[in-house]
Amino acid sequence: EASVDDNQQILAEKSNDTADIESQPSTTASTSSNDIISSSEQFPPELIVPPSTVTMDAKAQRKAEKKRKKAERRAQREGRGDLTAGQKQCTICSKSVNLLIRCTHDEIGEWGMVCGKCWNDVSGGVVDGDAAHPHYRYGGLWKNRRAQT
């Protein structure tokens, strides 16, 4: 990958050695990406980029992104990953937690997922509810299976 400074240096060397290059017979059949532009053409250095550099950058970027995702999955599998992965929010306080209780808790009767702290307020701390919480109905537990222990 050639930088702007490298391209400027190459152009300066080519302009100094133009007479020497033209007088010598060519011994190589292949040309490098720097030989594509002749010294007689004047382009701004920022426009002189070998065509392979653009595709290599995109390819290298995709490869780096793939490696990053793979390392992230490996860390999650080994227990070193994101601690908040897979968590859900409580419908009352919106706190993300690893364990929620499914229940109804108001006159509407819609099912919601509440955290342990909110569950004590909604149910009165009793699994089947009590007379003070007539709209409470228990519906099971949800546990984050991807939780880091």
PDB file of C-alpha atoms in Angstrom:
ATOM      1  CA  GLU A   1       0.000   0.000   0.000  1.00  0.00           C
ATOM      2  CA  ALA A   2       1.527   3.242  -1.123  1.00  0.00           C
ATOM      3  CA  SER A   3       0.962   6.403   0.852  1.00  0.00           C
ATOM      4  CA  VAL A   4       0.937   9.962  -0.522  1.00  0.00           C
ATOM      5  CA  ASP A   5       4.548  10.542   0.605  1.00  0.00           C
ATOM      6  CA  ASP A   6       5.681   7.316  -1.113  1.00  0.00           C
ATOM      7  CA  ASN A   7       3.991   8.374  -4.364  1.00  0.00           C
ATOM      8  CA  GLN A   8       5.629  11.812  -4.245  1.00  0.00           C
ATOM      9  CA  GLN A   9       9.030  10.231  -3.693  1.00  0.00           C
ATOM     10  CA  ILE A  10       8.516   7.800  -6.588  1.00  0.00           C
ATOM     11  CA  LEU A  11       7.497  10.615  -8.941  1.00  0.00           C
ATOM     12  CA  ALA A  12      10.550  12.670  -7.924  1.00  0.00           C
ATOM     13  CA  GLU A  13      12.885   9.719  -8.556  1.00  0.00           C
ATOM     14  CA  LYS A  14      11.245   9.024 -11.926  1.00  0.00           C
ATOM     15  CA  SER A  15      11.606  12.646 -13.057  1.00  0.00           C
ATOM     16  CA  ASN A  16      15.320  12.644 -12.087  1.00  0.00           C
ATOM     17  CA  ASP A  17      16.043   9.342 -13.776  1.00  0.00           C
ATOM     18  CA  THR A  18      13.959   9.842 -16.958  1.00  0.00           C
ATOM     19  CA  ALA A  19      16.993  10.078 -19.228  1.00  0.00           C
ATOM     20  CA  ASP A  20      18.597   6.976 -17.717  1.00  0.00           C
ATOM     21  CA  ILE A  21      15.422   4.894 -18.024  1.00  0.00           C
ATOM     22  CA  GLU A  22      14.716   5.865 -21.625  1.00  0.00           C
ATOM     23  CA  SER A  23      18.289   5.079 -22.737  1.00  0.00           C
ATOM     24  CA  GLN A  24      18.354   1.598 -21.176  1.00  0.00           C
ATOM     25  CA  PRO A  25      16.606  -1.372 -22.847  1.00  0.00           C
ATOM     26  CA  SER A  26      13.836  -2.981 -20.812  1.00  0.00           C
ATOM     27  CA  THR A  27      14.872  -6.293 -19.264  1.00  0.00           C
ATOM     28  CA  THR A  28      11.654  -7.160 -17.416  1.00  0.00           C
ATOM     29  CA  ALA A  29       8.394  -8.131 -19.018  1.00  0.00           C
ATOM     30  CA  SER A  30       6.182  -7.288 -16.039  1.00  0.00           C
ATOM     31  CA  THR A  31       5.353  -3.821 -14.781  1.00  0.00           C
ATOM     32  CA  SER A  32       4.639  -2.801 -11.229  1.00  0.00           C
ATOM     33  CA  SER A  33       1.656  -0.693 -10.202  1.00  0.00           C
ATOM     34  CA  ASN A  34       3.971   2.322  -9.860  1.00  0.00           C
ATOM     35  CA  ASP A  35       5.089   2.036 -13.527  1.00  0.00           C
ATOM     36  CA  ILE A  36       1.525   2.437 -14.823  1.00  0.00           C
ATOM     37  CA  ILE A  37       1.755   6.242 -14.716  1.00  0.00           C
ATOM     38  CA  SER A  38       4.562   7.676 -16.829  1.00  0.00           C
ATOM     39  CA  SER A  39       6.722  10.513 -15.560  1.00  0.00           C
ATOM     40  CA  SER A  40       5.492  12.842 -18.327  1.00  0.00           C
ATOM     41  CA  GLU A  41       1.920  12.806 -16.959  1.00  0.00           C
ATOM     42  CA  GLN A  42       1.358  15.173 -14.045  1.00  0.00           C
ATOM     43  CA  PHE A  43      -1.264  14.095 -11.505  1.00  0.00           C
ATOM     44  CA  PRO A  44      -1.763  15.324  -7.947  1.00  0.00           C
ATOM     45  CA  PRO A  45      -0.142  12.821  -5.564  1.00  0.00           C
ATOM     46  CA  GLU A  46      -3.452  12.099  -3.774  1.00  0.00           C
ATOM     47  CA  LEU A  47      -4.909  10.792  -7.055  1.00  0.00           C
ATOM     48  CA  ILE A  48      -2.058   8.357  -7.691  1.00  0.00           C
ATOM     49  CA  VAL A  49      -3.214   5.173  -5.984  1.00  0.00           C
ATOM     50  CA  PRO A  50      -2.625   1.745  -7.470  1.00  0.00           C
ATOM     51  CA  PRO A  51      -5.948   0.059  -8.370  1.00  0.00           C
ATOM     52  CA  SER A  52      -5.131  -3.003  -6.243  1.00  0.00           C
ATOM     53  CA  THR A  53      -4.860  -0.836  -3.100  1.00  0.00           C
ATOM     54  CA  VAL A  54      -8.573   0.034  -3.079  1.00  0.00           C
ATOM     55  CA  THR A  55      -9.690  -3.587  -3.329  1.00  0.00           C
ATOM     56  CA  MET A  56      -7.114  -4.735  -0.806  1.00  0.00           C
ATOM     57  CA  ASP A  57      -8.370  -2.201   1.734  1.00  0.00           C
ATOM     58  CA  ALA A  58     -11.976  -3.378   1.345  1.00  0.00           C
ATOM     59  CA  LYS A  59     -10.892  -6.998   1.499  1.00  0.00           C
ATOM     60  CA  ALA A  60      -8.707  -6.396   4.542  1.00  0.00           C
ATOM     61  CA  GLN A  61     -11.539  -4.490   6.202  1.00  0.00           C
ATOM     62  CA  ARG A  62     -13.992  -7.370   5.647  1.00  0.00           C
ATOM     63  CA  LYS A  63     -11.432  -9.848   6.947  1.00  0.00           C
ATOM     64  CA  ALA A  64     -10.762  -7.768  10.069  1.00  0.00           C
ATOM     65  CA  GLU A  65     -14.505  -7.425  10.745  1.00  0.00           C
ATOM     66  CA  LYS A  66     -14.953 -11.194  10.371  1.00  0.00           C
ATOM     67  CA  LYS A  67     -12.100 -11.858  12.815  1.00  0.00           C
ATOM     68  CA  ARG A  68     -13.530  -9.349  15.315  1.00  0.00           C
ATOM     69  CA  LYS A  69     -16.955 -11.037  15.245  1.00  0.00           C
ATOM     70  CA  LYS A  70     -15.370 -14.471  15.618  1.00  0.00           C
ATOM     71  CA  ALA A  71     -13.326 -13.319  18.634  1.00  0.00           C
ATOM     72  CA  GLU A  72     -16.474 -11.802  20.159  1.00  0.00           C
ATOM     73  CA  ARG A  73     -18.377 -15.086  19.777  1.00  0.00           C
ATOM     74  CA  ARG A  74     -15.456 -17.039  21.245  1.00  0.00           C
ATOM     75  CA  ALA A  75     -15.269 -14.698  24.252  1.00  0.00           C
ATOM     76  CA  GLN A  76     -19.024 -15.048  24.840  1.00  0.00           C
ATOM     77  CA  ARG A  77     -18.767 -18.838  24.663  1.00  0.00           C
ATOM     78  CA  GLU A  78     -15.831 -18.905  27.108  1.00  0.00           C
ATOM     79  CA  GLY A  79     -17.554 -16.621  29.603  1.00  0.00           C
ATOM     80  CA  ARG A  80     -15.454 -13.507  28.923  1.00  0.00           C
ATOM     81  CA  GLY A  81     -18.027 -11.714  26.757  1.00  0.00           C
ATOM     82  CA  ASP A  82     -20.592  -8.992  27.198  1.00  0.00           C
ATOM     83  CA  LEU A  83     -22.333  -9.332  30.565  1.00  0.00           C
ATOM     84  CA  THR A  84     -25.550  -7.765  29.239  1.00  0.00           C
ATOM     85  CA  ALA A  85     -25.925 -10.174  26.299  1.00  0.00           C
ATOM     86  CA  GLY A  86     -29.400 -11.705  26.133  1.00  0.00           C
ATOM     87  CA  GLN A  87     -30.909  -9.641  28.931  1.00  0.00           C
ATOM     88  CA  LYS A  88     -34.489  -8.365  28.725  1.00  0.00           C
ATOM     89  CA  GLN A  89     -36.072  -5.301  30.293  1.00  0.00           C
ATOM     90  CA  CYS A  90     -38.609  -5.190  33.077  1.00  0.00           C
ATOM     91  CA  THR A  91     -41.932  -3.745  31.827  1.00  0.00           C
ATOM     92  CA  ILE A  92     -42.270  -1.559  34.936  1.00  0.00           C
ATOM     93  CA  CYS A  93     -38.788  -0.139  35.678  1.00  0.00           C
ATOM     94  CA  SER A  94     -37.088  -0.900  32.305  1.00  0.00           C
ATOM     95  CA  LYS A  95     -34.047  -2.377  34.039  1.00  0.00           C
ATOM     96  CA  SER A  96     -32.226  -5.092  32.040  1.00  0.00           C
ATOM     97  CA  VAL A  97     -31.977  -8.310  34.045  1.00  0.00           C
ATOM     98  CA  ASN A  98     -31.319 -12.037  33.616  1.00  0.00           C
ATOM     99  CA  LEU A  99     -34.453 -13.295  35.422  1.00  0.00           C
ATOM    100  CA  LEU A 100     -38.011 -12.052  34.873  1.00  0.00           C
ATOM    101  CA  ILE A 101     -41.400 -13.175  36.157  1.00  0.00           C
ATOM    102  CA  ARG A 102     -44.258 -13.301  33.666  1.00  0.00           C
ATOM    103  CA  CYS A 103     -47.456 -12.014  35.250  1.00  0.00           C
ATOM    104  CA  THR A 104     -50.485  -9.754  34.988  1.00  0.00           C
ATOM    105  CA  HIS A 105     -50.500  -6.855  37.409  1.00  0.00           C
ATOM    106  CA  ASP A 106     -53.176  -4.303  36.422  1.00  0.00           C
ATOM    107  CA  GLU A 107     -56.830  -4.003  35.380  1.00  0.00           C
ATOM    108  CA  ILE A 108     -55.990  -4.399  31.680  1.00  0.00           C
ATOM    109  CA  GLY A 109     -54.865  -7.967  32.260  1.00  0.00           C
ATOM    110  CA  GLU A 110     -52.008  -7.933  29.730  1.00  0.00           C
ATOM    111  CA  TRP A 111     -49.042 -10.174  30.460  1.00  0.00           C
ATOM    112  CA  GLY A 112     -45.798  -8.459  31.345  1.00  0.00           C
ATOM    113  CA  MET A 113     -42.304  -9.387  32.428  1.00  0.00           C
ATOM    114  CA  VAL A 114     -41.239  -7.902  35.782  1.00  0.00           C
ATOM    115  CA  CYS A 115     -37.947  -8.086  37.632  1.00  0.00           C
ATOM    116  CA  GLY A 116     -37.654  -9.443  41.177  1.00  0.00           C
ATOM    117  CA  LYS A 117     -37.727  -6.019  42.797  1.00  0.00           C
ATOM    118  CA  CYS A 118     -40.895  -4.952  40.953  1.00  0.00           C
ATOM    119  CA  TRP A 119     -42.445  -8.393  41.511  1.00  0.00           C
ATOM    120  CA  ASN A 120     -42.526  -7.773  45.276  1.00  0.00           C
ATOM    121  CA  ASP A 121     -44.555  -4.598  44.694  1.00  0.00           C
ATOM    122  CA  VAL A 122     -46.877  -6.168  42.104  1.00  0.00           C
ATOM    123  CA  SER A 123     -47.640  -9.433  43.949  1.00  0.00           C
ATOM    124  CA  GLY A 124     -47.121  -8.450  47.550  1.00  0.00           C
ATOM    125  CA  GLY A 125     -44.273 -10.991  47.728  1.00  0.00           C
ATOM    126  CA  VAL A 126     -46.721 -13.925  47.530  1.00  0.00           C
ATOM    127  CA  VAL A 127     -46.510 -16.308  44.560  1.00  0.00           C
ATOM    128  CA  ASP A 128     -50.285 -16.608  44.102  1.00  0.00           C
ATOM    129  CA  GLY A 129     -50.986 -13.008  45.089  1.00  0.00           C
ATOM    130  CA  ASP A 130     -53.225 -11.824  47.889  1.00  0.00           C
ATOM    131  CA  ALA A 131     -56.394  -9.795  48.473  1.00  0.00           C
ATOM    132  CA  ALA A 132     -54.452  -6.540  48.278  1.00  0.00           C
ATOM    133  CA  HIS A 133     -53.345  -7.372  44.680  1.00  0.00           C
ATOM    134  CA  PRO A 134     -56.480  -8.656  42.881  1.00  0.00           C
ATOM    135  CA  HIS A 135     -55.113  -8.186  39.339  1.00  0.00           C
ATOM    136  CA  TYR A 136     -51.925 -10.195  39.908  1.00  0.00           C
ATOM    137  CA  ARG A 137     -51.653 -13.575  38.207  1.00  0.00           C
ATOM    138  CA  TYR A 138     -48.435 -15.627  37.975  1.00  0.00           C
ATOM    139  CA  GLY A 139     -47.387 -16.909  34.556  1.00  0.00           C
ATOM    140  CA  GLY A 140     -43.910 -18.424  34.896  1.00  0.00           C
ATOM    141  CA  LEU A 141     -40.236 -17.467  34.859  1.00  0.00           C
ATOM    142  CA  TRP A 142     -37.912 -16.363  32.070  1.00  0.00           C
ATOM    143  CA  LYS A 143     -34.202 -16.968  32.499  1.00  0.00           C
ATOM    144  CA  ASN A 144     -31.397 -15.606  30.320  1.00  0.00           C
ATOM    145  CA  ARG A 145     -29.603 -18.710  29.087  1.00  0.00           C
ATOM    146  CA  ARG A 146     -26.679 -16.652  27.763  1.00  0.00           C
ATOM    147  CA  ALA A 147     -25.991 -15.064  31.155  1.00  0.00           C
ATOM    148  CA  GLN A 148     -22.370 -14.993  32.300  1.00  0.00           C
ATOM    149  CA  THR A 149     -21.899 -16.609  35.703  1.00  0.00           C
TER     150      THR A 149
END
